[in-house]
C-alpha positions as protocol buffer text, in pm:
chain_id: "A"
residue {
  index: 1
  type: UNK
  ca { x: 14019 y: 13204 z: 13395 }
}
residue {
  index: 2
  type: UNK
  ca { x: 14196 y: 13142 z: 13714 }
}
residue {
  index: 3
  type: UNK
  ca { x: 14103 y: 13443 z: 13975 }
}
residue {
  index: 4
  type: UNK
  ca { x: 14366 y: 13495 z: 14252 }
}
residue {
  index: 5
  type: UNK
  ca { x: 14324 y: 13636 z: 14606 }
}
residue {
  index: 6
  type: UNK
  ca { x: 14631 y: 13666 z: 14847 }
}
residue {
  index: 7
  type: UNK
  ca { x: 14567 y: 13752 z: 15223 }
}
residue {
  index: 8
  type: UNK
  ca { x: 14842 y: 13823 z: 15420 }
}
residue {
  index: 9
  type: UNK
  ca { x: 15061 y: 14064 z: 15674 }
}
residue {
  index: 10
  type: UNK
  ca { x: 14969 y: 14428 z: 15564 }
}
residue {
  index: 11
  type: UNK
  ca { x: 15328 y: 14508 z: 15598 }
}
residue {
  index: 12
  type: UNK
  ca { x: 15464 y: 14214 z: 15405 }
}
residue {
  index: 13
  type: UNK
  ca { x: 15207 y: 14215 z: 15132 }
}
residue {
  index: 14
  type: UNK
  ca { x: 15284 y: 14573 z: 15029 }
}
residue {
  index: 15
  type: UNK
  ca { x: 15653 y: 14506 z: 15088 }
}
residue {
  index: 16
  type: UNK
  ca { x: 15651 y: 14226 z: 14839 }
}
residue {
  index: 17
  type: UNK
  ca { x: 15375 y: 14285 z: 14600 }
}
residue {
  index: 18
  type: UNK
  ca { x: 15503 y: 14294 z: 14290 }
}
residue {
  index: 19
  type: UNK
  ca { x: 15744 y: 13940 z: 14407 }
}
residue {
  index: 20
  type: UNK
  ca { x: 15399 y: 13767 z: 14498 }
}
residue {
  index: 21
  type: UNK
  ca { x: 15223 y: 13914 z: 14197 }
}
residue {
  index: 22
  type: UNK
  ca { x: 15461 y: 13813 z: 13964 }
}
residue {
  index: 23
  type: UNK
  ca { x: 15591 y: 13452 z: 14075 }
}
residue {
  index: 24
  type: UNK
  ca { x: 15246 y: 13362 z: 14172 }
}
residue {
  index: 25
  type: UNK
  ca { x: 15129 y: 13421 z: 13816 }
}
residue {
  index: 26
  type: UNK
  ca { x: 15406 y: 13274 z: 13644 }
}
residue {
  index: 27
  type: UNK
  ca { x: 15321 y: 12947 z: 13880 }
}
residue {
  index: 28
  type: UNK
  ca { x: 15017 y: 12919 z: 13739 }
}
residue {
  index: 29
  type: UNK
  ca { x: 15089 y: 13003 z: 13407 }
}
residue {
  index: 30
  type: UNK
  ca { x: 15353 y: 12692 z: 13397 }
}
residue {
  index: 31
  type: UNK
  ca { x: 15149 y: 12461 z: 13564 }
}
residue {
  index: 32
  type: UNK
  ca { x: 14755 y: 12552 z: 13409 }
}
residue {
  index: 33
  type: UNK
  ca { x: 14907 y: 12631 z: 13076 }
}
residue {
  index: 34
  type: UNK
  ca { x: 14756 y: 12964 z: 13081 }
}
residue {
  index: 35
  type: UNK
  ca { x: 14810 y: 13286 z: 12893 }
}
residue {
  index: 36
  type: UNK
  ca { x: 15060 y: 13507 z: 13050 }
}
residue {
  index: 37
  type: UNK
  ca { x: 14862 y: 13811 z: 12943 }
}
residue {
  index: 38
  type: UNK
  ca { x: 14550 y: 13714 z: 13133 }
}
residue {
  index: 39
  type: UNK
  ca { x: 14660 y: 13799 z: 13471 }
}
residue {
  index: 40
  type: UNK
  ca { x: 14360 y: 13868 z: 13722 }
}
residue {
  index: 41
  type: UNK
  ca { x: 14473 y: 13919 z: 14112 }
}
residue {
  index: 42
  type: UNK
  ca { x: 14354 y: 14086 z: 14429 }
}
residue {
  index: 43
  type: UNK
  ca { x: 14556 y: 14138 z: 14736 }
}
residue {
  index: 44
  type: UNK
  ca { x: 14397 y: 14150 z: 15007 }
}
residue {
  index: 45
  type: UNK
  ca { x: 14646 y: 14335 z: 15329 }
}
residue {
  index: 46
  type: UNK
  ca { x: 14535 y: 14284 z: 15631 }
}
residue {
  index: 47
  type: UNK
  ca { x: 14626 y: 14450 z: 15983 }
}
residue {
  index: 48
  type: UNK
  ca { x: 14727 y: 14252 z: 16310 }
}
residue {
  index: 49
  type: UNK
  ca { x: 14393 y: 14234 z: 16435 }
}
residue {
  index: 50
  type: UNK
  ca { x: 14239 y: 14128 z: 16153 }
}
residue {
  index: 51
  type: UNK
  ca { x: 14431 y: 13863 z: 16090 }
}
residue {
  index: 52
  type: UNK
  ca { x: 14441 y: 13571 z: 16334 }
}
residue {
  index: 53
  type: UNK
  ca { x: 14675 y: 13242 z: 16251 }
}
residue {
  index: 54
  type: UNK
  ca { x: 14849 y: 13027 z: 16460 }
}
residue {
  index: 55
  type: UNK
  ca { x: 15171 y: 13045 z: 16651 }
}
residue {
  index: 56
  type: UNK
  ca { x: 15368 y: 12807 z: 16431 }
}
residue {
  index: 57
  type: UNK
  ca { x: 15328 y: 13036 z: 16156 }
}
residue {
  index: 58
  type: UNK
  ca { x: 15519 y: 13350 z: 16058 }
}
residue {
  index: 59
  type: UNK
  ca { x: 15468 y: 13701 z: 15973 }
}
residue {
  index: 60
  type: UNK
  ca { x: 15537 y: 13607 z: 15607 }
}
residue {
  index: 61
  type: UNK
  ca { x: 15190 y: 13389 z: 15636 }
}
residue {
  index: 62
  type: UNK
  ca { x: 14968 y: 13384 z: 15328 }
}
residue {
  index: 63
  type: UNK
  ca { x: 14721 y: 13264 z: 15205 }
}
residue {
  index: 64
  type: UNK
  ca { x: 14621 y: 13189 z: 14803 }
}
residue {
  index: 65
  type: UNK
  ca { x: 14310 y: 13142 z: 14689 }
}
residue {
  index: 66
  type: UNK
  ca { x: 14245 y: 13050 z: 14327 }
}
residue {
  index: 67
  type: UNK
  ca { x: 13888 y: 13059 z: 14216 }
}
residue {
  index: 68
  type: UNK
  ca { x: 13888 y: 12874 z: 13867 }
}
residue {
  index: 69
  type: UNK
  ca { x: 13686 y: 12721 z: 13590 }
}
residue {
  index: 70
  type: UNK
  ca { x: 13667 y: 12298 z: 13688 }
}
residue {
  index: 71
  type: UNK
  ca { x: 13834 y: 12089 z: 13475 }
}
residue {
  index: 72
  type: UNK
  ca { x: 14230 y: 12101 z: 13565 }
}
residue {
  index: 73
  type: UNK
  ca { x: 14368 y: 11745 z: 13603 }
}
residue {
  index: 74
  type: UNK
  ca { x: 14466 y: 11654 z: 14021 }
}
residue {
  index: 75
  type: UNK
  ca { x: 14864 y: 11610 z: 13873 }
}
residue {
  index: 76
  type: UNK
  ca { x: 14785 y: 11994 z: 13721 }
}
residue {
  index: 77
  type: UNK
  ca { x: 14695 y: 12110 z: 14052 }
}
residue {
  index: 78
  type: UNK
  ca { x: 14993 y: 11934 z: 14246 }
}
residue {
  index: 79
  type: UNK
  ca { x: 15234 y: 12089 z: 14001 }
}
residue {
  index: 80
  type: UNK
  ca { x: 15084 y: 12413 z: 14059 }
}
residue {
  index: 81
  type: UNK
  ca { x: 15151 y: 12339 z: 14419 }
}
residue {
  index: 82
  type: UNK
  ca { x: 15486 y: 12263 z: 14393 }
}
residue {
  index: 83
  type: UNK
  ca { x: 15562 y: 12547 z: 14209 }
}
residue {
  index: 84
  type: UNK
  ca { x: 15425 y: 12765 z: 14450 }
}
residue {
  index: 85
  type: UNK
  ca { x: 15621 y: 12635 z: 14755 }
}
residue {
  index: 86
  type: UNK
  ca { x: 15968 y: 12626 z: 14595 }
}
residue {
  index: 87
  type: UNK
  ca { x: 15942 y: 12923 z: 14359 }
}
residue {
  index: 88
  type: UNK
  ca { x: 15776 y: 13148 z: 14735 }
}
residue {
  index: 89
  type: UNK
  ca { x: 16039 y: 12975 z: 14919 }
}
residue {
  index: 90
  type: UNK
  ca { x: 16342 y: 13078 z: 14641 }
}
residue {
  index: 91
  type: UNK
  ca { x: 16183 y: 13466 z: 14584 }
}
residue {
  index: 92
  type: UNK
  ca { x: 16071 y: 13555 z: 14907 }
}
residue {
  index: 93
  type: UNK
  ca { x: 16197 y: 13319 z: 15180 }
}
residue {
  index: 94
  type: UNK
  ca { x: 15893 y: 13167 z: 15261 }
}
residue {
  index: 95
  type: UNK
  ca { x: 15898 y: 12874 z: 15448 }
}
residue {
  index: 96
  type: UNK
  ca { x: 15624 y: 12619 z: 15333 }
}
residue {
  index: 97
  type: UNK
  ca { x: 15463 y: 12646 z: 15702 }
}
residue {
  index: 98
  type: UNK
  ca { x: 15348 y: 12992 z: 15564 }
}
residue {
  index: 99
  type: UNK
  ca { x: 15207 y: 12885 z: 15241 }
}
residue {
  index: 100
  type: UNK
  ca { x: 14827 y: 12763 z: 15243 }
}
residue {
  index: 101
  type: UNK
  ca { x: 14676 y: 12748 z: 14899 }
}
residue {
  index: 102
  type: UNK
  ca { x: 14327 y: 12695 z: 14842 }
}
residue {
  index: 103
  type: UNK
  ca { x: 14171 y: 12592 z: 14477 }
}
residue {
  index: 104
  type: UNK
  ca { x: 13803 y: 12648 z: 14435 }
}
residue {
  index: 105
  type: UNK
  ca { x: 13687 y: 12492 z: 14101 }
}
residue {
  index: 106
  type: UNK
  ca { x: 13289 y: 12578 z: 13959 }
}
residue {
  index: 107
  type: UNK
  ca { x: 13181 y: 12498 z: 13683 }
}
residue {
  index: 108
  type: UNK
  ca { x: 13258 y: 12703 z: 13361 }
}
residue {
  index: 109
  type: UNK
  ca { x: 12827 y: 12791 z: 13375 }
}
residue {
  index: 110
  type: UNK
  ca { x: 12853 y: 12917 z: 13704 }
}
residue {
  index: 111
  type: UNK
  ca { x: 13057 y: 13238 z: 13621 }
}
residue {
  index: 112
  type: UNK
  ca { x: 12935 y: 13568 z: 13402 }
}
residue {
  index: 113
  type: UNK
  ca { x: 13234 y: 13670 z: 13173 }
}
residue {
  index: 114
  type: UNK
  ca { x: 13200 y: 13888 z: 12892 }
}
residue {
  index: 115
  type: UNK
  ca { x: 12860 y: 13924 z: 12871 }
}
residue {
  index: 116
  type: UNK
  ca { x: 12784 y: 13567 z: 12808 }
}
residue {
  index: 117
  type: UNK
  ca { x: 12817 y: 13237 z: 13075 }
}
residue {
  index: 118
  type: UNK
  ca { x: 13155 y: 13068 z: 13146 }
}
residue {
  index: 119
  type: UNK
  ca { x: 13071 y: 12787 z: 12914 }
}
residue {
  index: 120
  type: UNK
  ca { x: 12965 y: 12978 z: 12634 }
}
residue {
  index: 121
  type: UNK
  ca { x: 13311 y: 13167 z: 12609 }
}
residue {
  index: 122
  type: UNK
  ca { x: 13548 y: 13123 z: 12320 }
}
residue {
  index: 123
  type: UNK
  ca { x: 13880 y: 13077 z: 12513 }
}
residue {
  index: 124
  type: UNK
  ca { x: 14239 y: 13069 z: 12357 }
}
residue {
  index: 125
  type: UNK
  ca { x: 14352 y: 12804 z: 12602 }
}
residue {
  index: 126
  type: UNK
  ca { x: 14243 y: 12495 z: 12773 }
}
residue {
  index: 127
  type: UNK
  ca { x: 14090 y: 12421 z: 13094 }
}
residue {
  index: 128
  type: UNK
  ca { x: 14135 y: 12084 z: 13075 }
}
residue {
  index: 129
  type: UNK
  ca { x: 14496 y: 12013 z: 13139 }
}
């Protein structure tokens, strides 16, 4: 149950929301086998001053952070990296340079869904892929 954050520019994150949004998911819906209807995502705009990088980087800069259930297989996660770099790069322009992604796996125990623990959810996909 993949949860997605993207930081970025104020200005370019409300510019292309619904681009980000929507190739971002589809990413990981190719490369985690997920369902396409379970789309969870919080963008997260922030001003100049709040936002600090360095000056190699662009303002199309962002940065993806997927919070996620442990289990995905390392060639599931580089596919899912892939896809994010060409399919940014192809939509939006976005050079690799301003692409950080950042996985954070827990285990399934470690997260309250549903009124019961991670692990004790009946899911209609699998984690480990």
């Amino acid at each position: 149950m993949p949860q997605t954050k993207i930081y970025g520019n104020a200005d370019f994150i409300q510019q292309n929301r619904e681009v980000l949004s929507t190739t971002i998911h589809a990413c990981v819906v190719e490369a985690l086998n997920y369902p396409p209807e379970k789309k969870f995502q919080r963008f997260f705009p922030l001003q100049a001053e709040d936002f600090e990088y360095p000056s190699d980087r662009t303002e199309k800069y962002i940065i993806i952070e997927i919070l996620m259930f442990a289990g995905r297989t390392i060639e599931a996660k580089k596919n899912l990296y892939r896809l994010l770099f060409e399919r940014l790069k192809e939509k939006l322009d976005i050079s690799s340079l301003d692409i950080e992604i950042i996985l954070i796996e827990t285990p399934s125990h470690n997260w309250g869904i549903r009124g019961v623990a991670g692990d004790e959810l009946n899911l209609n996909y699998k984690v480990n892929v």
